[in-house]
XYZ file of C-alpha atoms in Angstrom:
568
model
C 55.170 -50.345 22.047
C 53.411 -47.273 22.720
C 49.743 -47.616 22.282
C 47.899 -44.632 23.571
C 50.314 -42.951 26.008
C 49.413 -45.406 28.606
C 50.760 -49.198 28.937
C 47.500 -50.719 29.766
C 43.746 -49.658 29.281
C 40.783 -51.232 30.726
C 37.973 -49.435 28.840
C 34.409 -49.323 29.995
C 31.315 -50.038 27.864
C 29.991 -46.638 27.316
C 29.426 -45.774 23.525
C 32.516 -44.954 21.743
C 33.563 -41.191 21.058
C 36.691 -40.219 19.322
C 39.157 -38.751 21.779
C 37.650 -40.174 25.096
C 40.278 -40.876 27.585
C 40.822 -44.454 28.867
C 39.868 -45.321 32.345
C 42.084 -47.021 35.028
C 42.239 -50.877 35.154
C 39.249 -52.298 36.798
C 40.111 -53.807 40.016
C 38.943 -57.329 41.196
C 37.750 -58.430 44.690
C 39.441 -56.820 48.013
C 41.803 -59.693 47.859
C 43.494 -58.509 44.766
C 42.818 -58.296 40.853
C 40.640 -60.811 39.220
C 42.414 -63.672 37.566
C 41.944 -64.109 33.853
C 40.705 -67.133 32.444
C 42.651 -66.324 29.254
C 45.358 -64.110 28.096
C 46.177 -63.698 24.515
C 49.675 -62.182 23.738
C 51.825 -61.370 20.758
C 48.929 -60.389 18.511
C 48.327 -57.470 16.099
C 44.953 -56.386 17.734
C 42.784 -54.024 15.966
C 40.200 -53.288 18.603
C 37.831 -51.026 16.505
C 37.863 -48.753 19.751
C 38.770 -45.347 18.886
C 40.302 -44.833 22.178
C 42.748 -47.840 21.965
C 42.886 -48.652 18.004
C 45.753 -51.038 18.413
C 46.947 -53.386 21.106
C 49.185 -56.453 21.554
C 47.351 -58.388 24.015
C 44.261 -58.657 26.088
C 42.737 -60.734 28.957
C 39.367 -62.481 29.320
C 37.483 -63.212 32.266
C 34.005 -64.814 32.695
C 33.308 -64.421 28.899
C 34.154 -60.761 28.726
C 37.390 -58.842 28.019
C 38.982 -57.965 31.336
C 41.911 -55.608 30.070
C 43.538 -54.704 26.756
C 46.905 -53.403 26.200
C 50.605 -54.262 26.032
C 52.073 -57.817 26.264
C 53.904 -57.065 29.597
C 50.911 -55.611 31.369
C 48.500 -58.359 30.241
C 51.103 -61.081 31.064
C 51.186 -59.499 34.749
C 47.320 -60.255 35.131
C 47.817 -64.105 34.578
C 47.561 -66.467 37.466
C 48.114 -70.102 37.915
C 44.926 -71.161 36.385
C 45.182 -68.723 33.432
C 45.179 -70.266 29.942
C 47.832 -68.284 27.584
C 47.272 -68.047 23.855
C 50.450 -67.008 22.045
C 49.130 -65.389 18.919
C 52.613 -65.509 17.269
C 52.087 -62.157 15.531
C 48.784 -63.088 13.924
C 45.943 -60.511 13.452
C 42.721 -60.207 15.751
C 39.740 -58.418 15.319
C 36.434 -58.418 16.974
C 34.120 -61.071 15.747
C 32.303 -60.398 12.630
C 28.620 -59.466 12.718
C 26.171 -60.195 9.853
C 23.304 -58.031 10.045
C 20.967 -59.771 7.272
C 21.029 -63.524 6.974
C 18.422 -66.085 6.127
C 20.536 -68.642 7.764
C 19.105 -71.538 5.798
C 20.584 -74.449 7.380
C 17.711 -76.984 6.495
C 18.017 -75.973 2.741
C 21.739 -76.731 2.948
C 21.263 -80.113 4.531
C 18.077 -81.437 2.945
C 17.319 -79.839 -0.250
C 18.794 -79.997 -3.917
C 21.320 -77.424 -4.141
C 21.771 -76.472 -7.925
C 24.540 -73.710 -7.278
C 27.330 -73.077 -4.774
C 26.017 -71.460 -1.611
C 29.375 -70.172 -0.468
C 31.875 -69.397 -3.486
C 31.810 -68.355 -7.112
C 31.214 -71.444 -9.207
C 29.774 -71.964 -12.620
C 27.427 -74.810 -13.326
C 25.707 -76.261 -16.469
C 22.007 -76.481 -17.186
C 22.523 -80.373 -17.732
C 23.792 -80.740 -14.041
C 20.718 -78.752 -12.786
C 18.377 -81.033 -14.865
C 20.206 -84.088 -13.630
C 19.946 -83.268 -9.939
C 16.279 -82.436 -10.241
C 15.606 -85.622 -12.143
C 17.337 -87.727 -9.485
C 15.022 -85.815 -6.844
C 11.767 -86.461 -9.057
C 12.495 -89.993 -9.150
C 12.168 -90.038 -5.347
C 9.089 -87.944 -5.210
C 5.411 -88.844 -5.748
C 3.736 -87.218 -8.874
C 2.051 -84.004 -8.118
C 4.450 -83.037 -5.483
C 7.108 -80.186 -5.776
C 10.537 -80.932 -6.990
C 12.682 -77.772 -6.068
C 16.290 -76.711 -6.654
C 17.906 -74.011 -4.591
C 20.855 -71.464 -4.985
C 20.335 -71.058 -8.658
C 22.235 -67.948 -10.013
C 21.497 -66.864 -13.638
C 24.864 -65.265 -14.317
C 26.821 -68.352 -12.908
C 25.839 -70.872 -15.622
C 28.280 -72.329 -18.181
C 25.737 -72.370 -20.963
C 25.523 -69.195 -23.182
C 21.745 -68.989 -22.519
C 19.335 -68.825 -19.646
C 17.389 -71.423 -18.009
C 14.301 -72.215 -19.785
C 10.790 -73.824 -18.981
C 11.698 -76.497 -21.753
C 14.703 -77.362 -19.608
C 12.577 -77.934 -16.573
C 10.139 -80.079 -18.587
C 12.916 -82.414 -19.087
C 13.103 -83.071 -15.407
C 9.435 -84.202 -15.204
C 5.989 -83.913 -16.839
C 4.189 -85.191 -13.802
C 5.597 -82.973 -11.109
C 5.589 -79.289 -10.626
C 9.301 -78.253 -10.875
C 10.796 -75.119 -9.536
C 14.338 -73.658 -9.673
C 14.550 -70.782 -7.143
C 17.225 -68.063 -7.891
C 19.232 -67.605 -4.815
C 18.096 -63.993 -4.821
C 14.773 -64.924 -3.571
C 12.708 -62.694 -5.993
C 12.716 -64.852 -9.137
C 11.904 -68.685 -9.794
C 11.888 -70.838 -12.999
C 8.964 -73.285 -13.448
C 7.926 -76.218 -15.707
C 5.033 -76.364 -17.872
C 3.411 -78.657 -15.242
C 3.479 -75.826 -12.638
C 2.190 -73.192 -14.949
C -0.715 -75.745 -16.078
C -1.649 -76.473 -12.265
C -1.652 -72.802 -11.502
C -3.680 -71.886 -14.363
C -1.223 -69.508 -16.016
C -1.039 -69.122 -19.728
C 0.861 -66.674 -22.033
C -2.335 -64.756 -21.773
C -2.499 -64.309 -18.028
C -1.703 -60.516 -17.263
C 0.986 -59.529 -14.998
C -0.154 -58.914 -11.445
C 0.920 -55.801 -9.608
C 4.324 -56.101 -8.393
C 5.422 -59.132 -10.565
C 5.672 -60.384 -14.139
C 5.458 -63.594 -16.106
C 8.234 -63.390 -18.427
C 8.078 -64.464 -22.042
C 10.320 -65.307 -24.953
C 10.634 -63.395 -28.195
C 7.705 -65.490 -29.460
C 5.413 -64.449 -26.660
C 5.411 -67.762 -24.929
C 6.165 -68.178 -21.397
C 9.808 -68.835 -20.812
C 9.517 -70.096 -17.255
C 10.718 -67.099 -15.255
C 8.486 -65.505 -12.798
C 9.110 -62.495 -10.531
C 8.215 -61.315 -7.187
C 4.288 -61.100 -6.608
C 3.663 -63.210 -9.621
C 4.880 -66.132 -7.908
C 2.014 -66.050 -5.270
C -0.357 -68.339 -7.302
C 2.412 -70.947 -7.481
C 2.333 -71.106 -3.638
C -1.136 -72.548 -3.720
C -0.644 -75.461 -5.854
C 1.036 -78.915 -5.642
C 1.767 -81.200 -2.774
C 4.602 -80.734 -0.324
C 6.503 -83.141 1.660
C 4.980 -84.004 4.935
C 6.723 -84.600 8.296
C 5.932 -85.766 11.827
C 6.247 -83.184 14.629
C 9.335 -85.063 15.734
C 10.749 -84.898 12.316
C 10.115 -81.290 11.956
C 11.868 -80.505 15.328
C 14.868 -82.458 14.324
C 15.131 -80.888 10.929
C 14.997 -77.506 12.564
C 17.646 -78.173 15.260
C 19.917 -79.832 12.893
C 19.574 -77.111 10.422
C 20.405 -74.456 12.938
C 23.379 -76.371 14.406
C 24.692 -76.813 10.764
C 24.499 -73.185 9.706
C 25.977 -72.104 13.226
C 29.051 -74.168 12.309
C 29.352 -72.625 8.957
C 28.976 -68.981 10.499
C 31.853 -69.859 12.852
C 34.051 -71.180 10.204
C 34.010 -67.742 8.516
C 34.536 -65.846 11.660
C 31.052 -64.857 12.339
C 30.152 -64.349 16.053
C 26.808 -62.540 15.775
C 24.142 -63.077 13.140
C 20.746 -61.089 12.663
C 18.541 -64.085 11.637
C 15.728 -63.288 9.156
C 12.930 -65.144 10.839
C 13.335 -68.843 11.295
C 12.654 -71.483 13.905
C 13.092 -69.804 17.099
C 12.312 -72.988 19.151
C 15.028 -74.782 17.158
C 17.472 -71.956 17.974
C 16.753 -72.094 21.608
C 16.951 -76.009 21.592
C 20.542 -75.919 19.948
C 21.470 -73.591 22.478
C 20.310 -75.720 25.142
C 22.321 -78.531 23.648
C 25.426 -76.428 23.611
C 25.595 -76.242 20.037
C 24.818 -72.741 19.359
C 28.175 -71.189 18.162
C 27.052 -67.521 17.342
C 24.744 -64.887 18.998
C 21.418 -64.410 17.555
C 19.442 -61.177 16.903
C 16.289 -62.604 15.941
C 14.150 -60.588 13.498
C 10.541 -61.951 13.749
C 8.054 -62.276 10.725
C 4.651 -60.913 10.819
C 2.992 -63.544 12.933
C 5.360 -63.133 15.684
C 5.395 -59.560 15.378
C 1.751 -59.516 16.024
C 2.322 -61.518 19.147
C 4.952 -59.291 20.439
C 2.717 -56.131 19.995
C -0.085 -58.074 21.821
C 2.304 -59.123 24.607
C 3.998 -55.697 24.882
C 7.490 -57.239 23.888
C 9.892 -54.699 22.480
C 13.049 -55.023 20.534
C 15.923 -56.100 22.863
C 14.111 -58.602 24.971
C 16.223 -61.488 25.503
C 19.829 -62.191 26.569
C 23.293 -61.800 25.045
C 22.896 -65.095 23.070
C 19.213 -64.739 21.633
C 17.276 -61.602 21.644
C 14.591 -59.853 19.551
C 16.079 -57.667 17.253
C 14.458 -55.586 14.377
C 11.313 -57.006 12.416
C 12.189 -59.184 9.521
C 12.500 -57.451 6.324
C 9.046 -56.041 5.184
C 9.276 -56.212 1.541
C 8.807 -52.796 -0.576
C 10.390 -53.768 -3.823
C 12.232 -56.346 -5.822
C 15.756 -57.590 -6.078
C 19.180 -56.003 -6.885
C 20.829 -59.251 -8.276
C 17.613 -60.266 -10.209
C 17.161 -56.836 -11.638
C 13.609 -56.326 -10.395
C 14.229 -53.476 -7.752
C 12.188 -50.286 -8.057
C 14.237 -47.573 -9.908
C 13.268 -44.063 -10.729
C 14.774 -44.644 -14.176
C 14.240 -47.284 -16.807
C 16.582 -50.273 -16.561
C 19.297 -49.612 -19.277
C 18.603 -51.480 -22.546
C 15.457 -53.312 -21.516
C 12.593 -53.331 -23.824
C 9.628 -52.823 -23.015
C 10.633 -49.971 -20.616
C 10.981 -51.388 -17.104
C 11.735 -49.728 -13.882
C 11.294 -52.779 -11.497
C 8.758 -53.899 -9.010
C 7.056 -51.851 -6.261
C 5.466 -54.601 -3.994
C 3.861 -52.408 -1.500
C 1.792 -49.322 -1.595
C 2.490 -46.064 0.376
C -0.728 -46.304 2.195
C -0.146 -49.979 3.403
C 3.530 -49.223 4.188
C 2.638 -46.132 6.159
C 0.327 -48.140 8.307
C 2.486 -50.932 8.986
C 5.595 -48.750 9.992
C 3.291 -46.842 12.259
C 1.924 -49.841 14.141
C 5.412 -51.419 14.667
C 7.185 -48.228 15.415
C 4.542 -47.226 18.082
C 4.910 -50.559 19.696
C 8.724 -49.960 20.537
C 9.978 -52.384 17.858
C 12.740 -51.635 15.475
C 11.253 -51.316 12.072
C 13.153 -53.141 9.072
C 12.216 -52.973 5.656
C 13.631 -54.526 2.450
C 14.212 -51.576 0.043
C 16.750 -51.914 -2.726
C 15.851 -49.190 -5.376
C 15.828 -45.400 -4.775
C 11.961 -45.340 -5.195
C 11.513 -47.945 -2.353
C 14.154 -46.253 -0.140
C 12.229 -42.960 -0.521
C 8.790 -44.583 0.239
C 10.132 -46.124 3.493
C 11.803 -42.973 4.586
C 8.552 -41.115 3.799
C 6.603 -43.667 6.105
C 9.342 -43.516 8.942
C 9.347 -39.802 8.789
C 5.401 -39.817 9.158
C 5.735 -42.351 12.035
C 8.102 -40.226 13.786
C 6.063 -37.260 13.611
C 3.045 -38.758 15.129
C 4.968 -40.982 17.643
C 8.467 -39.436 18.321
C 10.972 -41.995 19.565
C 14.581 -41.046 20.198
C 17.259 -43.501 18.770
C 14.774 -45.698 17.018
C 17.367 -46.692 14.318
C 15.035 -47.946 11.703
C 16.845 -50.526 9.485
C 16.900 -50.397 5.814
C 17.987 -53.803 4.401
C 19.970 -53.643 1.341
C 19.543 -49.841 0.700
C 21.112 -50.536 -2.621
C 20.646 -47.279 -4.762
C 20.882 -44.101 -3.194
C 20.962 -40.379 -4.063
C 22.521 -37.362 -1.965
C 19.045 -36.400 -0.700
C 18.199 -40.116 0.452
C 21.406 -40.136 2.317
C 20.548 -36.857 4.126
C 17.256 -38.387 5.038
C 18.860 -41.633 6.322
C 21.196 -39.515 8.330
C 18.247 -37.481 9.903
C 16.340 -40.464 10.880
C 19.417 -42.186 12.428
C 18.595 -45.045 10.143
C 20.702 -48.265 9.724
C 21.399 -49.307 6.255
C 22.369 -52.975 6.077
C 23.943 -53.180 2.734
C 25.365 -55.967 0.551
C 28.824 -56.873 1.186
C 30.099 -59.851 -0.815
C 28.042 -58.672 -3.875
C 30.999 -56.523 -4.955
C 33.222 -59.478 -5.519
C 30.548 -62.142 -6.060
C 27.984 -60.444 -8.393
C 29.919 -58.265 -10.917
C 28.455 -60.136 -13.805
C 25.056 -58.424 -12.853
C 26.270 -55.000 -12.696
C 26.466 -54.744 -16.400
C 22.693 -54.509 -16.531
C 22.698 -51.359 -14.418
C 25.891 -49.575 -15.984
C 28.633 -47.504 -14.226
C 26.411 -44.478 -13.740
C 23.854 -46.384 -11.683
C 26.749 -48.548 -9.864
C 28.444 -45.345 -8.720
C 25.322 -45.085 -6.222
C 24.940 -48.546 -5.423
C 26.188 -50.244 -2.146
C 27.372 -46.860 -1.287
C 29.483 -47.432 1.641
C 31.637 -44.376 1.024
C 28.854 -41.942 0.886
C 27.172 -43.247 3.846
C 30.332 -43.096 6.066
C 31.219 -39.580 4.869
C 27.749 -38.676 5.960
C 28.126 -40.200 9.390
C 25.719 -42.998 8.818
C 26.306 -46.245 10.629
C 26.213 -48.484 7.694
C 26.424 -52.136 8.492
C 27.129 -55.422 6.663
C 24.158 -57.492 5.507
C 25.152 -60.449 3.359
C 21.679 -61.555 2.636
C 22.593 -65.153 2.647
C 21.336 -67.169 0.616
C 21.355 -64.601 -2.232
C 24.810 -63.774 -1.445
C 27.768 -65.669 0.104
C 28.103 -64.560 3.914
C 32.058 -64.714 4.108
C 32.994 -61.555 5.846
C 36.617 -61.377 4.427
C 35.014 -61.740 0.962
C 32.778 -58.746 1.829
C 35.745 -56.728 3.110
C 37.837 -57.248 -0.039
C 34.832 -56.165 -2.283
C 34.385 -53.095 -0.128
C 37.814 -52.162 -0.263
C 38.431 -52.837 -4.096
C 35.046 -52.949 -5.735
C 36.493 -55.571 -7.962
C 34.698 -58.654 -8.944
C 35.933 -62.217 -9.435
C 36.105 -61.229 -13.176
C 38.580 -58.479 -12.610
C 36.103 -55.784 -13.477
C 35.635 -52.757 -11.272
C 32.365 -50.960 -10.550
C 31.806 -47.931 -8.690
C 35.202 -47.404 -7.392
C 34.148 -44.054 -5.842
C 32.444 -46.084 -3.062
C 35.639 -47.777 -1.927
C 36.447 -47.716 1.825
C 39.677 -48.499 3.708
C 40.415 -51.568 5.257
C 39.865 -50.401 8.831
C 36.474 -48.909 7.702
C 35.585 -52.150 6.345
C 36.397 -53.833 9.385
C 34.338 -51.475 11.332
C 31.430 -52.140 9.331
C 31.497 -55.817 9.784
C 32.002 -55.259 13.617
C 31.282 -52.087 15.511
C 28.777 -50.913 13.247
C 26.858 -54.268 13.247
C 26.562 -54.024 16.951
C 25.299 -50.374 16.694
C 22.764 -51.575 14.170
C 20.973 -53.802 16.972
C 21.589 -51.281 19.695
C 24.438 -53.446 21.266
C 27.416 -51.415 20.854
C 27.941 -51.018 24.687
C 28.524 -54.905 24.978
C 30.184 -55.873 21.654
C 31.493 -54.689 18.396
C 35.147 -53.771 19.828
C 37.689 -55.487 21.801
C 37.102 -53.222 24.816
C 37.447 -54.313 28.559
C 33.916 -55.085 29.703
C 32.576 -56.163 26.446
C 31.811 -59.690 25.320
C 34.929 -61.486 24.356
C 34.095 -62.151 20.739
C 37.097 -62.210 18.542
C 38.586 -63.686 15.357
C 42.284 -64.698 14.762
C 43.361 -64.258 11.267
C 46.553 -65.953 9.794
C 47.136 -62.671 7.787
C 46.442 -58.985 8.263
C 43.990 -57.512 5.918
C 45.691 -54.054 6.252
C 49.025 -55.439 4.734
C 48.324 -58.377 2.383
C 47.464 -57.968 -1.301
C 43.971 -56.304 -1.231
C 42.798 -58.842 -3.825
C 43.734 -61.601 -1.540
C 41.877 -60.586 1.667
C 39.145 -63.136 1.076
C 41.731 -65.830 1.180
C 42.985 -65.246 4.530
C 42.684 -68.115 6.758
C 40.309 -67.952 9.861
C 42.464 -69.510 12.418
C 40.128 -69.275 15.294
C 36.689 -67.732 16.047
C 35.895 -67.262 19.780
C 32.535 -66.317 21.264
C 32.439 -65.355 24.945
C 35.749 -66.528 25.465
C 35.263 -69.943 24.129
C 36.572 -71.316 20.943
C 33.706 -71.985 18.259
C 36.039 -72.808 15.225
C 39.542 -73.780 15.112
C 41.315 -74.525 11.826
């Protein structure tokens, strides 16, 4: 098998460039070559390294790839203590990287889940009410009863969730059902009463209190309008020991789920950093963490002079958490330059940050050497952030700042040019193309041709990466890859086919580009000698299976640093 004109390539860790020549095999101590801990042979290896795109085998030593190449040459490196894994023709790719994930393990373990976090599943309003009633019976009056992972387009009923449905749960508790998208929630009458909100309450800037055709509150509240609800009602209280245990158990649980789906690195949107460290100390952290701090921690980082990249190969500070500029794609509140089709009265979505405030925040964070990250879905919000970032770079130029645009959903040709000029990193939705086609009808084909625009980004030379946004979307990388390749949803409908990418491009988006997003392309993102030995073994080849079955390929094994984190 002639791979690149040489039988074995042991590649360095410099950034990848097309056409670069492979270097010679790295030598071990003077007594001879280093003996691998593991050799993997008889595999279809897609390396995501342009200098050696395909291989049959590789060797691992001390948690890193030692060599990559043919079966014969890699077998020759094995010693008496080397473990051999015969892949029997299975497919191996670099470990998948999710560049935007809220990692809500505690919610999965302890809260009421009214929808399916991981797959497409339709539920009934009756089932939602029943689950919440059961929780209300165990909850003191005046204390919140909350449901999570609701999806308004995954309901069996032919109508939406209404305030009257939640009144059936309880008249003594404030009740909320949180949309998995995070930008809308549904409340019962008790919650509105406690917050002093009536049908006459005006909408605040950046949010709405939605009403039915008769002008009555229908229960749905969007974005900034949810702020008063956060100030009312009681919350469950826990001892410090209980809080620590919940935090640790939540991280350990979500880490197992990540490994099950082939994720080896995840960008955590805030969360309990102490719990992440504790779980690592217990040996139960099965994925690498790029920790994206929220504002309190950002302030402490700036005061202490801590910059993005501080940490080690398992846990390090990444970009900031997403600084919210607009609303939601899935919940139809993102800020558009045009009206939402068919919506009366005319509506263009919610802008949640003024340009002046955004400019000041971006400048402060950028000046401190921290990678800036914003939540910007609509073209209005993306334009606002690019303006703020361009101004910050003009005042305080930094090479290779890689500002991150979480979601970056609706683009224009001009926005793409500006993204490229800034070297910005769009972390765009992945599983949405398959999971959320029932929402695209609210935008229409003309807008969807410019949404989740992976094709346009790649063609412009932009390192677009995968950001599932779990919990708003499932985080399964193979579901995301299928959606990128087909642009076809679970319902068989195709939207924005002009943004399709190839299977190889989709894998690169989920691997190498993810490493680039956090400035770690020199140590991970491809199967390259010297890089961290993070990889996934697949029962089928995404390049050759029916493209509409990619999501169903079994994850046989997930490996992080040469150690198995999941095995089917």
